[in-house]
Tab-separated table of C-alpha atoms and ligand atoms in Angstrom:
chain	number	residue	atom	x	y	z
A	1	MET	CA	23.949	-10.143	17.430
A	2	THR	CA	23.635	-7.071	15.217
A	3	TRP	CA	23.615	-9.330	12.180
A	4	ILE	CA	20.614	-11.201	13.485
A	5	TRP	CA	18.753	-7.916	13.876
A	6	ILE	CA	19.708	-6.928	10.350
A	7	VAL	CA	18.390	-10.173	8.914
A	8	LEU	CA	15.211	-9.837	10.950
A	9	ALA	CA	14.715	-6.155	10.056
A	10	PRO	CA	11.818	-6.666	7.599
A	11	LEU	CA	10.041	-8.876	10.147
A	12	LEU	CA	10.505	-6.235	12.839
A	13	GLY	CA	9.159	-3.583	10.470
A	14	GLY	CA	6.230	-5.865	9.644
A	15	LEU	CA	5.368	-6.171	13.323
A	16	ILE	CA	5.462	-2.384	13.684
A	17	TYR	CA	3.203	-2.021	10.661
A	18	GLY	CA	0.783	-4.644	11.975
A	19	GLY	CA	0.724	-2.954	15.361
A	20	GLU	CA	0.025	0.329	13.686
A	21	ARG	CA	-2.936	-1.055	11.790
A	22	VAL	CA	-4.403	-2.367	15.033
A	23	LEU	CA	-3.731	0.950	16.765
A	24	ARG	CA	-5.398	2.932	14.010
A	25	ALA	CA	-8.401	0.632	14.095
A	26	ARG	CA	-8.697	1.068	17.866
A	27	MET	CA	-8.503	4.835	17.441
A	28	GLN	CA	-11.503	4.571	15.102
A	29	ARG	CA	-13.288	2.263	17.541
A	30	ARG	CA	-12.906	-0.730	15.282
A	31	GLN	CA	-11.512	-4.095	16.146
A	32	GLY	CA	-8.925	-4.045	13.407
A	33	PRO	CA	-6.953	-6.811	11.724
A	34	PRO	CA	-4.779	-9.278	13.669
A	35	LEU	CA	-1.256	-8.200	14.593
A	36	LEU	CA	0.313	-10.552	12.059
A	37	GLN	CA	-1.843	-9.310	9.195
A	38	PRO	CA	1.110	-7.883	7.160
A	39	PHE	CA	2.666	-11.359	7.089
A	40	TYR	CA	-0.586	-12.963	5.976
A	41	ASP	CA	-0.696	-10.397	3.186
A	42	MET	CA	2.883	-11.199	2.236
A	43	PHE	CA	2.263	-14.924	2.090
A	44	LYS	CA	-0.838	-14.391	0.040
A	45	LEU	CA	0.992	-12.152	-2.423
A	46	LEU	CA	3.610	-14.885	-2.885
A	47	ASP	CA	0.867	-17.223	-4.039
A	48	LYS	CA	-0.650	-14.897	-6.664
A	49	ARG	CA	-0.021	-15.048	-10.369
A	50	THR	CA	2.299	-12.154	-11.210
A	51	LEU	CA	1.705	-9.791	-14.105
A	52	ILE	CA	4.905	-8.041	-15.209
A	53	LEU	CA	4.944	-5.029	-17.518
A	54	HIS	CA	8.624	-5.215	-18.378
A	55	ALA	CA	11.662	-6.592	-16.607
A	56	PRO	CA	13.403	-3.343	-15.491
A	57	HIS	CA	10.169	-2.108	-13.932
A	58	ALA	CA	9.878	-5.235	-11.818
A	59	LEU	CA	13.581	-5.391	-10.974
A	60	LEU	CA	13.729	-1.748	-9.856
A	61	ALA	CA	11.238	-2.592	-7.113
A	62	VAL	CA	13.457	-5.452	-5.960
A	63	ALA	CA	16.523	-3.191	-6.084
A	64	HIS	CA	14.641	-0.534	-4.117
A	65	PHE	CA	13.888	-3.054	-1.416
A	66	PHE	CA	17.444	-4.354	-1.115
A	67	VAL	CA	19.077	-0.915	-1.108
A	68	LEU	CA	16.644	0.095	1.602
A	69	TRP	CA	17.509	-3.044	3.560
A	70	PHE	CA	21.190	-2.148	3.204
A	71	THR	CA	20.403	1.338	4.513
A	72	VAL	CA	18.703	-0.091	7.568
A	73	ALA	CA	21.646	-2.457	8.042
A	74	ALA	CA	23.988	0.550	7.946
A	75	ILE	CA	21.918	2.171	10.678
A	76	PHE	CA	22.104	-0.952	12.845
A	77	LEU	CA	25.853	-1.151	12.304
A	78	GLY	CA	26.238	2.489	13.362
A	79	TRP	CA	27.714	3.929	10.197
A	80	ASN	CA	27.963	7.520	9.011
A	81	LEU	CA	24.627	9.361	9.104
A	82	ILE	CA	25.241	11.349	5.901
A	83	TYR	CA	26.133	8.131	4.106
A	84	ILE	CA	22.897	6.569	5.316
A	85	ILE	CA	20.799	9.515	4.172
A	86	PHE	CA	22.269	9.360	0.679
A	87	LEU	CA	21.884	5.585	0.476
A	88	HIS	CA	18.246	6.102	1.279
A	89	LEU	CA	18.039	8.772	-1.418
A	90	PHE	CA	19.477	6.250	-3.858
A	91	ALA	CA	16.756	3.769	-2.930
A	92	GLN	CA	14.099	6.439	-3.498
A	93	ILE	CA	15.570	7.293	-6.895
A	94	LEU	CA	15.341	3.638	-7.961
A	95	LEU	CA	11.672	3.708	-7.022
A	96	ILE	CA	11.071	6.947	-8.909
A	97	LEU	CA	12.776	5.527	-12.006
A	98	ALA	CA	10.458	2.529	-11.759
A	99	GLY	CA	7.507	4.913	-11.671
A	100	TYR	CA	8.643	6.697	-14.829
A	101	SER	CA	9.553	3.514	-16.693
A	102	VAL	CA	5.963	2.545	-17.516
A	103	ARG	CA	3.375	4.405	-19.546
A	104	SER	CA	0.706	4.478	-16.870
A	105	VAL	CA	-0.420	8.027	-16.094
A	106	TYR	CA	-1.024	7.248	-12.444
A	107	SER	CA	2.447	5.778	-12.131
A	108	HIS	CA	3.912	8.990	-13.561
A	109	LEU	CA	1.826	11.117	-11.220
A	110	GLY	CA	2.981	9.001	-8.315
A	111	ALA	CA	6.613	9.354	-9.384
A	112	ASN	CA	6.222	13.138	-9.681
A	113	ARG	CA	4.832	13.286	-6.192
A	114	GLU	CA	7.488	10.975	-4.818
A	115	LEU	CA	10.071	13.361	-6.256
A	116	LEU	CA	8.319	16.280	-4.564
A	117	MET	CA	8.417	14.385	-1.280
A	118	VAL	CA	12.131	13.738	-1.629
A	119	VAL	CA	12.665	17.435	-2.354
A	120	ALA	CA	10.651	18.297	0.736
A	121	TYR	CA	12.136	16.011	3.387
A	122	GLU	CA	15.714	15.509	2.234
A	123	PRO	CA	17.074	18.957	3.310
A	124	VAL	CA	15.445	18.564	6.723
A	125	LEU	CA	17.005	15.126	7.225
A	126	ILE	CA	20.420	16.523	6.365
A	127	LEU	CA	19.903	19.439	8.744
A	128	VAL	CA	19.018	16.950	11.476
A	129	ALA	CA	22.291	15.128	10.788
A	130	VAL	CA	24.140	18.467	10.914
A	131	GLY	CA	22.487	19.195	14.247
A	132	PHE	CA	23.759	15.885	15.651
A	133	TYR	CA	27.213	16.698	14.309
A	134	LEU	CA	27.308	20.091	16.009
A	135	ILE	CA	26.521	18.603	19.402
A	136	SER	CA	28.408	15.305	19.307
A	137	GLY	CA	31.202	16.231	16.886
A	138	SER	CA	30.675	13.248	14.628
A	139	PHE	CA	28.371	11.903	11.945
A	140	GLU	CA	28.950	8.324	13.097
A	141	ILE	CA	25.855	6.813	14.701
A	142	THR	CA	27.968	4.925	17.265
A	143	THR	CA	29.437	8.250	18.461
A	144	ILE	CA	26.086	10.026	18.336
A	145	LEU	CA	24.552	7.337	20.533
A	146	GLN	CA	27.177	8.063	23.228
A	147	GLY	CA	25.985	11.660	23.748
A	148	ASP	CA	23.618	12.301	26.647
A	149	GLY	CA	20.331	13.135	24.955
A	150	TYR	CA	19.953	15.719	22.213
A	151	TRP	CA	16.428	16.573	22.770
A	152	HIS	CA	16.931	19.502	25.153
A	153	GLN	CA	19.604	21.045	22.923
A	154	LEU	CA	17.825	20.431	19.622
A	155	PRO	CA	14.113	20.849	20.438
A	156	LEU	CA	13.231	22.693	17.244
A	157	LEU	CA	15.083	20.146	15.108
A	158	PHE	CA	12.999	17.484	16.793
A	159	VAL	CA	9.835	19.353	15.806
A	160	ALA	CA	11.173	19.624	12.244
A	161	LEU	CA	11.748	15.869	12.184
A	162	LEU	CA	8.248	15.385	13.581
A	163	ILE	CA	6.828	17.292	10.619
A	164	ILE	CA	8.563	15.079	8.060
A	165	VAL	CA	7.828	11.720	9.704
A	166	PRO	CA	4.307	11.556	8.162
A	167	ILE	CA	5.822	12.154	4.712
A	168	LYS	CA	8.136	9.199	5.078
A	169	VAL	CA	5.626	6.752	6.530
A	170	LYS	CA	2.965	7.959	4.075
A	171	LYS	CA	0.399	9.216	6.531
A	172	SER	CA	-2.099	12.059	6.319
A	173	PRO	CA	-1.744	15.006	5.998
A	174	PHE	CA	1.272	14.250	3.816
A	175	ASP	CA	0.386	10.937	2.131
A	176	ILE	CA	0.416	12.544	-1.299
A	177	GLY	CA	2.698	9.953	-2.883
A	178	GLU	CA	0.342	7.102	-2.170
A	179	ALA	CA	-2.999	8.934	-2.118
A	180	HIS	CA	-5.123	5.848	-2.531
A	181	GLN	CA	-8.345	7.687	-3.313
A	182	GLU	CA	-6.981	9.817	-6.141
A	183	ILE	CA	-4.013	8.073	-7.754
A	184	VAL	CA	-4.526	4.541	-6.386
A	185	GLY	CA	-1.103	4.096	-4.832
A	186	GLY	CA	0.922	6.058	-7.366
A	187	ILE	CA	4.056	4.100	-8.222
A	188	GLU	CA	2.636	0.921	-6.713
A	189	ILE	CA	-0.216	0.804	-9.207
A	190	GLU	CA	1.377	-1.340	-11.928
A	191	TYR	CA	2.851	-3.923	-9.565
A	192	SER	CA	1.268	-7.236	-8.706
A	193	GLY	CA	2.099	-10.464	-6.929
A	194	VAL	CA	5.672	-11.033	-5.810
A	195	PHE	CA	6.952	-7.684	-7.040
A	196	TYR	CA	4.262	-5.776	-5.228
A	197	GLU	CA	5.339	-7.660	-2.152
A	198	PHE	CA	8.791	-6.104	-2.370
A	199	LEU	CA	7.224	-2.650	-2.339
A	200	TYR	CA	4.959	-3.717	0.494
A	201	MET	CA	7.950	-4.862	2.545
A	202	SER	CA	10.017	-1.793	1.729
A	203	ARG	CA	7.347	0.207	3.514
A	204	PHE	CA	8.238	-1.717	6.700
A	205	LEU	CA	11.874	-0.723	6.251
A	206	GLU	CA	10.903	2.926	5.761
A	207	TYR	CA	9.320	2.758	9.206
A	208	LEU	CA	12.578	1.512	10.708
A	209	PHE	CA	14.585	4.138	8.831
A	210	ILE	CA	12.648	7.194	9.912
A	211	TYR	CA	11.919	6.052	13.467
A	212	SER	CA	15.605	5.348	14.026
A	213	PHE	CA	16.209	9.078	13.455
A	214	VAL	CA	13.718	9.752	16.232
A	215	PHE	CA	15.508	7.162	18.368
A	216	LEU	CA	18.846	8.980	17.956
A	217	PHE	CA	17.428	11.970	19.843
A	218	GLY	CA	17.513	9.836	22.974
A	219	GLY	CA	21.298	9.650	22.884
A	220	GLU	CA	22.944	7.160	25.222
A	221	SER	CA	19.778	6.455	27.191
A	222	TYR	CA	17.952	3.870	25.075
A	223	TRP	CA	14.920	4.175	27.290
A	224	LEU	CA	14.486	7.829	26.403
A	225	GLY	CA	14.900	6.904	22.740
A	226	ALA	CA	12.230	4.217	23.008
A	227	VAL	CA	9.857	6.596	24.777
A	228	LEU	CA	10.399	9.221	22.083
A	229	VAL	CA	9.719	6.674	19.336
A	230	ALA	CA	6.547	5.469	21.048
A	231	GLY	CA	5.344	9.030	21.550
A	232	VAL	CA	6.001	10.035	17.953
A	233	PHE	CA	4.354	6.809	16.752
A	234	LEU	CA	1.183	7.600	18.714
A	235	LEU	CA	1.162	11.241	17.655
A	236	VAL	CA	1.651	10.463	13.966
A	237	ASN	CA	-1.227	7.992	14.002
A	238	LEU	CA	-3.458	10.403	15.880
A	239	VAL	CA	-2.751	13.115	13.329
A	240	ASP	CA	-3.269	10.606	10.524
A	241	ASN	CA	-6.737	9.776	11.796
A	242	ALA	CA	-7.698	13.391	12.378
A	243	THR	CA	-6.561	15.159	9.225
A	244	ALA	CA	-7.171	15.111	5.489
A	245	ARG	CA	-4.529	15.098	2.790
A	246	VAL	CA	-3.035	18.460	1.841
A	247	HIS	CA	-2.318	19.529	-1.706
A	248	ALA	CA	1.072	18.395	-3.003
A	249	ALA	CA	2.380	21.946	-3.485
A	250	ASP	CA	1.113	22.957	-0.043
A	251	MET	CA	3.086	20.120	1.495
A	252	VAL	CA	6.327	21.530	0.128
A	253	LYS	CA	5.337	25.000	1.363
A	254	ILE	CA	4.541	23.707	4.844
A	255	VAL	CA	7.751	21.708	5.103
A	256	TYR	CA	9.939	24.512	3.744
A	257	GLY	CA	8.071	27.173	5.702
A	258	PHE	CA	8.001	25.493	9.110
A	259	ALA	CA	10.321	22.490	9.288
A	260	MET	CA	13.207	24.153	7.473
A	261	SER	CA	13.001	27.409	9.404
A	262	PHE	CA	12.738	25.545	12.737
A	263	ALA	CA	15.777	23.500	11.805
A	264	ILE	CA	17.819	26.507	10.695
A	265	ILE	CA	16.888	28.577	13.776
A	266	ASN	CA	17.942	25.697	16.015
A	267	ILE	CA	21.246	25.187	14.242
A	268	LEU	CA	21.982	28.907	14.355
A	269	GLY	CA	21.140	28.862	18.051
A	270	VAL	CA	23.639	26.054	18.672
A	271	LEU	CA	26.314	27.782	16.602
A	272	LEU	CA	26.013	31.257	18.143
B	1	MET	CA	2.472	-23.757	-3.122
B	2	LYS	CA	0.590	-25.693	-0.497
B	3	PHE	CA	2.056	-23.767	2.434
B	4	PHE	CA	0.767	-20.397	1.268
B	5	THR	CA	-2.752	-21.439	0.326
B	6	PRO	CA	-4.349	-21.013	3.793
B	7	PHE	CA	-3.256	-17.389	3.814
B	8	ARG	CA	-5.462	-16.498	0.852
B	9	LYS	CA	-8.464	-16.595	3.138
B	10	LYS	CA	-6.766	-14.364	5.675
B	11	SER	CA	-6.102	-11.439	3.427
B	12	PRO	CA	-8.735	-11.137	0.712
B	13	TRP	CA	-8.246	-7.741	-0.894
B	14	ILE	CA	-11.306	-6.474	-2.698
B	15	LEU	CA	-11.946	-4.478	-5.813
B	16	HIS	CA	-15.338	-2.825	-5.900
B	17	TYR	CA	-16.917	-1.959	-9.235
B	18	ASN	CA	-20.238	-0.304	-9.858
B	19	ALA	CA	-21.677	-1.642	-13.110
B	20	GLY	CA	-24.596	0.782	-13.183
B	21	SER	CA	-26.254	0.057	-9.846
B	22	CYS	CA	-28.585	2.424	-8.024
B	23	ASN	CA	-25.852	2.969	-5.397
B	24	GLY	CA	-27.885	1.176	-2.715
B	25	CYS	CA	-25.570	-1.803	-2.568
B	26	ASP	CA	-22.438	0.365	-2.823
B	27	ILE	CA	-23.491	2.132	0.343
B	28	GLU	CA	-24.022	-1.218	2.039
B	29	ILE	CA	-20.524	-2.295	1.009
B	30	LEU	CA	-19.110	0.898	2.463
B	31	ALA	CA	-21.109	0.289	5.632
B	32	ALA	CA	-19.588	-3.180	5.864
B	33	LEU	CA	-16.120	-1.661	5.501
B	34	GLY	CA	-16.853	1.040	8.078
B	35	PRO	CA	-16.283	0.966	11.847
B	36	LYS	CA	-19.517	-0.794	12.808
B	37	PHE	CA	-19.142	-3.977	10.782
B	38	ASP	CA	-15.388	-3.557	10.261
B	39	LEU	CA	-14.462	-5.910	7.441
B	40	GLU	CA	-10.801	-5.123	8.064
B	41	ARG	CA	-10.778	-7.552	10.983
B	42	PHE	CA	-10.821	-10.308	8.336
B	43	GLY	CA	-7.843	-8.660	6.654
B	44	VAL	CA	-9.979	-7.136	3.923
B	45	ILE	CA	-8.573	-4.031	2.240
B	46	ASN	CA	-10.408	-2.068	-0.415
B	47	THR	CA	-7.495	-1.710	-2.823
B	48	GLY	CA	-9.163	-0.058	-5.796
B	49	ASN	CA	-6.473	-1.600	-7.978
B	50	PRO	CA	-7.329	-4.737	-9.986
B	51	LYS	CA	-3.715	-5.917	-10.154
B	52	GLN	CA	-3.534	-6.320	-6.380
B	53	SER	CA	-7.024	-7.659	-5.667
B	54	ASP	CA	-8.374	-11.124	-5.010
B	55	ILE	CA	-12.101	-10.571	-4.773
B	56	PHE	CA	-14.096	-8.681	-7.362
B	57	LEU	CA	-17.209	-7.128	-5.788
B	58	VAL	CA	-19.634	-6.058	-8.494
B	59	THR	CA	-22.872	-4.185	-7.962
B	60	GLY	CA	-25.511	-3.359	-10.517
B	61	PRO	CA	-26.963	-4.944	-13.629
B	62	VAL	CA	-24.478	-4.484	-16.417
B	63	THR	CA	-25.369	-1.400	-18.423
B	64	TYR	CA	-24.189	-1.274	-22.012
B	65	ARG	CA	-21.758	1.458	-21.073
B	66	SER	CA	-20.119	-0.453	-18.237
B	67	ARG	CA	-19.787	-3.969	-19.637
B	68	GLU	CA	-16.540	-3.266	-21.477
B	69	ARG	CA	-14.911	-1.992	-18.303
B	70	LEU	CA	-16.327	-4.878	-16.297
B	71	VAL	CA	-14.641	-7.442	-18.530
B	72	GLU	CA	-11.440	-5.413	-18.686
B	73	LEU	CA	-11.209	-5.156	-14.902
B	74	TYR	CA	-11.913	-8.861	-14.587
B	75	THR	CA	-9.089	-9.786	-16.950
B	76	GLN	CA	-6.680	-7.527	-15.054
B	77	ILE	CA	-7.135	-9.329	-11.737
B	78	PRO	CA	-4.400	-11.950	-11.361
B	79	GLU	CA	-5.486	-15.472	-10.461
B	80	PRO	CA	-6.640	-16.865	-8.057
B	81	LYS	CA	-9.659	-14.609	-8.119
B	82	VAL	CA	-13.278	-14.768	-7.013
B	83	VAL	CA	-16.230	-12.765	-8.288
B	84	VAL	CA	-18.992	-11.767	-5.896
B	85	ALA	CA	-22.254	-10.411	-7.326
B	86	VAL	CA	-23.753	-8.062	-4.732
B	87	GLY	CA	-27.505	-7.494	-4.824
B	88	SER	CA	-30.499	-8.776	-6.738
B	89	CYS	CA	-29.908	-6.676	-9.789
B	90	THR	CA	-26.378	-7.977	-10.178
B	91	THR	CA	-27.475	-11.579	-9.980
B	92	THR	CA	-30.616	-11.501	-12.102
B	93	GLY	CA	-31.290	-7.980	-13.253
B	94	GLY	CA	-33.593	-7.320	-10.280
B	95	VAL	CA	-35.714	-4.213	-10.646
B	96	PHE	CA	-33.949	-3.395	-13.901
B	97	ARG	CA	-34.731	-6.723	-15.541
B	98	GLY	CA	-35.834	-6.376	-19.144
B	99	MET	CA	-34.920	-2.736	-19.497
B	100	TYR	CA	-33.657	-1.548	-22.870
B	101	ASN	CA	-30.188	-0.452	-21.705
B	102	VAL	CA	-29.102	-3.164	-19.288
B	103	GLU	CA	-28.113	-6.811	-19.332
B	104	ASP	CA	-29.705	-9.128	-16.797
B	105	GLY	CA	-26.877	-9.778	-14.388
B	106	ILE	CA	-23.127	-10.008	-14.696
B	107	ASP	CA	-22.893	-13.755	-15.260
B	108	ARG	CA	-23.414	-13.239	-18.968
B	109	TYR	CA	-19.958	-11.759	-19.111
B	110	ILE	CA	-17.824	-13.149	-16.309
B	111	PRO	CA	-18.064	-16.319	-14.206
B	112	VAL	CA	-19.572	-15.558	-10.792
B	113	ASP	CA	-18.661	-17.551	-7.681
B	114	VAL	CA	-20.908	-16.045	-4.988
B	115	TYR	CA	-24.309	-14.433	-5.400
B	116	ILE	CA	-25.730	-12.164	-2.690
B	117	PRO	CA	-29.507	-11.640	-2.663
B	118	GLY	CA	-31.324	-8.566	-1.447
B	119	CYS	CA	-32.236	-5.181	-2.791
B	120	ALA	CA	-30.259	-3.690	-1.139
B	121	SER	CA	-28.306	-6.569	0.368
B	122	SER	CA	-27.333	-6.028	3.986
B	123	PRO	CA	-23.800	-5.654	5.384
B	124	GLN	CA	-24.254	-8.936	7.264
B	125	LEU	CA	-24.910	-10.741	3.982
B	126	ILE	CA	-21.893	-9.084	2.410
B	127	ILE	CA	-19.671	-10.217	5.272
B	128	ASP	CA	-21.086	-13.723	4.921
B	129	ALA	CA	-20.398	-13.686	1.209
B	130	LEU	CA	-16.819	-12.518	1.711
B	131	VAL	CA	-16.166	-15.316	4.182
B	132	LYS	CA	-17.579	-17.763	1.645
B	133	ALA	CA	-15.497	-16.137	-1.089
B	134	GLY	CA	-12.399	-16.659	1.057
B	135	GLU	CA	-13.155	-20.380	1.225
B	136	ILE	CA	-13.619	-20.563	-2.536
B	137	LEU	CA	-10.385	-18.609	-3.014
B	138	GLU	CA	-8.591	-21.259	-1.028
B	139	SER	CA	-9.898	-24.076	-3.204
B	140	LYS	CA	-8.977	-22.401	-6.479
B	141	SER	CA	-5.813	-23.041	-8.467
B	142	LYS	CA	-3.688	-20.487	-10.284
B	143	ALA	CA	-5.036	-21.585	-13.677
B	144	ILE	CA	-6.149	-18.763	-15.954
B	145	GLU	CA	-9.832	-17.912	-15.708
B	146	LYS	CA	-11.475	-16.248	-18.616
B	147	PRO	CA	-14.446	-13.977	-19.197
B	148	PHE	CA	-17.196	-15.214	-21.522
B	149	LYS	CA	-17.028	-12.243	-23.857
B	150	LEU	CA	-14.571	-9.551	-24.836
B	151	PHE	CA	-15.135	-6.159	-26.386
B	152	GLY	CA	-13.541	-3.442	-28.469
B	153	ALA	CA	-9.900	-2.632	-27.966
B	154	ILE	CA	-9.276	-5.407	-25.458
B	155	GLU	CA	-10.587	-7.932	-27.978
B	156	THR	CA	-8.133	-6.733	-30.637
B	157	ILE	CA	-5.212	-6.775	-28.208
B	158	GLY	CA	-6.483	-9.952	-26.617
B	159	ASN	CA	-6.247	-11.840	-29.871
B	160	LYS	CA	-2.514	-11.214	-29.835
B	161	LEU	CA	-2.024	-12.349	-26.244
B	162	SER	CA	-2.300	-15.972	-25.292
B	163	ARG	CA	-3.807	-14.943	-21.949
B	164	LEU	CA	-6.910	-13.536	-23.573
B	165	ASN	CA	-6.899	-15.610	-26.690
B	166	MET	CA	-8.511	-18.396	-24.727
B	167	ALA	CA	-11.392	-16.158	-23.810
B	168	LYS	CA	-11.952	-15.479	-27.455
B	169	LYS	CA	-12.080	-19.196	-28.127
B	170	VAL	CA	-14.716	-19.768	-25.484
B	171	HIS	CA	-16.701	-16.967	-27.039
B	172	ASP	CA	-16.413	-18.500	-30.490
B	173	ASP	CA	-17.524	-21.894	-29.263
B	174	GLU	CA	-20.711	-20.349	-27.930
B	175	ASP	CA	-21.702	-18.881	-31.280
C	301	LIG	S1	-29.827	-4.727	-5.794
C	301	LIG	FE1	-31.284	-3.057	-5.507
C	301	LIG	S2	-30.263	-1.700	-4.030
C	301	LIG	FE2	-28.691	-3.066	-4.869
C	301	LIG	S3	-27.815	-1.920	-6.572
C	301	LIG	FE3	-29.423	-3.223	-7.419
C	301	LIG	S4	-31.248	-1.937	-7.445
C	301	LIG	FE4	-29.760	-0.940	-6.086
């Protein structure tokens, strides 16, 4: 059963992404694209002529996608949380290498910003994992999911996670890595056709990755987890529609200033 | 592949380029993309990146300054691609026709598939044109399409690449 979910993970992520596009359109009083729009885009991209700069650049995108898929599979299988976070870091590093491997200025800028984003959210993710460990006594997701709700014991960690969700799903105010109006997608810029499709699909998997962290706060009650995910999903899109992009350096300041201190205060509170 | 062809029409991603227009038509394009006319319900995204676009929306008569970039952007769009000329001045030169610093329309440089009349053309016409462009996109093959002329650096590089070499040949035949 789990294996079926793992195989279907990109499709599930695609549905979430499609739903989000509709939701954002409705928030702006537009009709919005159909729910299956991401799949139409994927099929269209398969049918385009592909321009490749050089082979490693194209292959790194494919590797990024598959490592990310493996990460999501590890989450579904209930493996070690720390292991999952570092697998995800590995996937990000492949992407950043791809960004630096071409001579395009925008690609370099995008890679720089992607690196900044990793620097910003990675410590918070690890602190969230530490928080789960302190309460449940294990880093294993299967054990964590047996605890009875973390959200009353780790409220500030939840807020910290809430601050970094927009970074991971590339939403305002923290969509600096993509920043379509200034650096035209950053790392994505030199990709086309099939290889762009891999980056497009890896975005779906990012959704699954970060929202599964939110889901873990529900503990053994899956309903609470689902409600938390839905609430965060709505909130993130609301904030995305209502705010502008912050400066890249300011993002790091905000995340280190607020998210990190919230997380540390909460962990100290649990420890003492 | 046959199976994927119908999906071209469902997600036409556009690249918008201003080849020296008065900005009237650009504003109409933005209006068509905005909440009232909402082009996104057809799956249209304004990508701003030629490598990921299907439809090339050009406004403005081609000024001497912009023609090089126009051709360069056109060659960077992977096939199948469709060019839409938005507004009278893009199709024929319009109010700028005969001026000393502009060409009369973009079809001297790149093949155009859909022409939109009007100065400025209305969002309704633009939506109509994009729907038409989607149909044309569906009927096209993945064969390489070439601009009529090349310039400067891209011409020098282009001579070395088979992709652009063909464009050079077309150009030579004309002379
Ligand atoms: S057609 Fe008219 S309104 Fe449109 S860009 Fe040309 S001059 Fe401006």
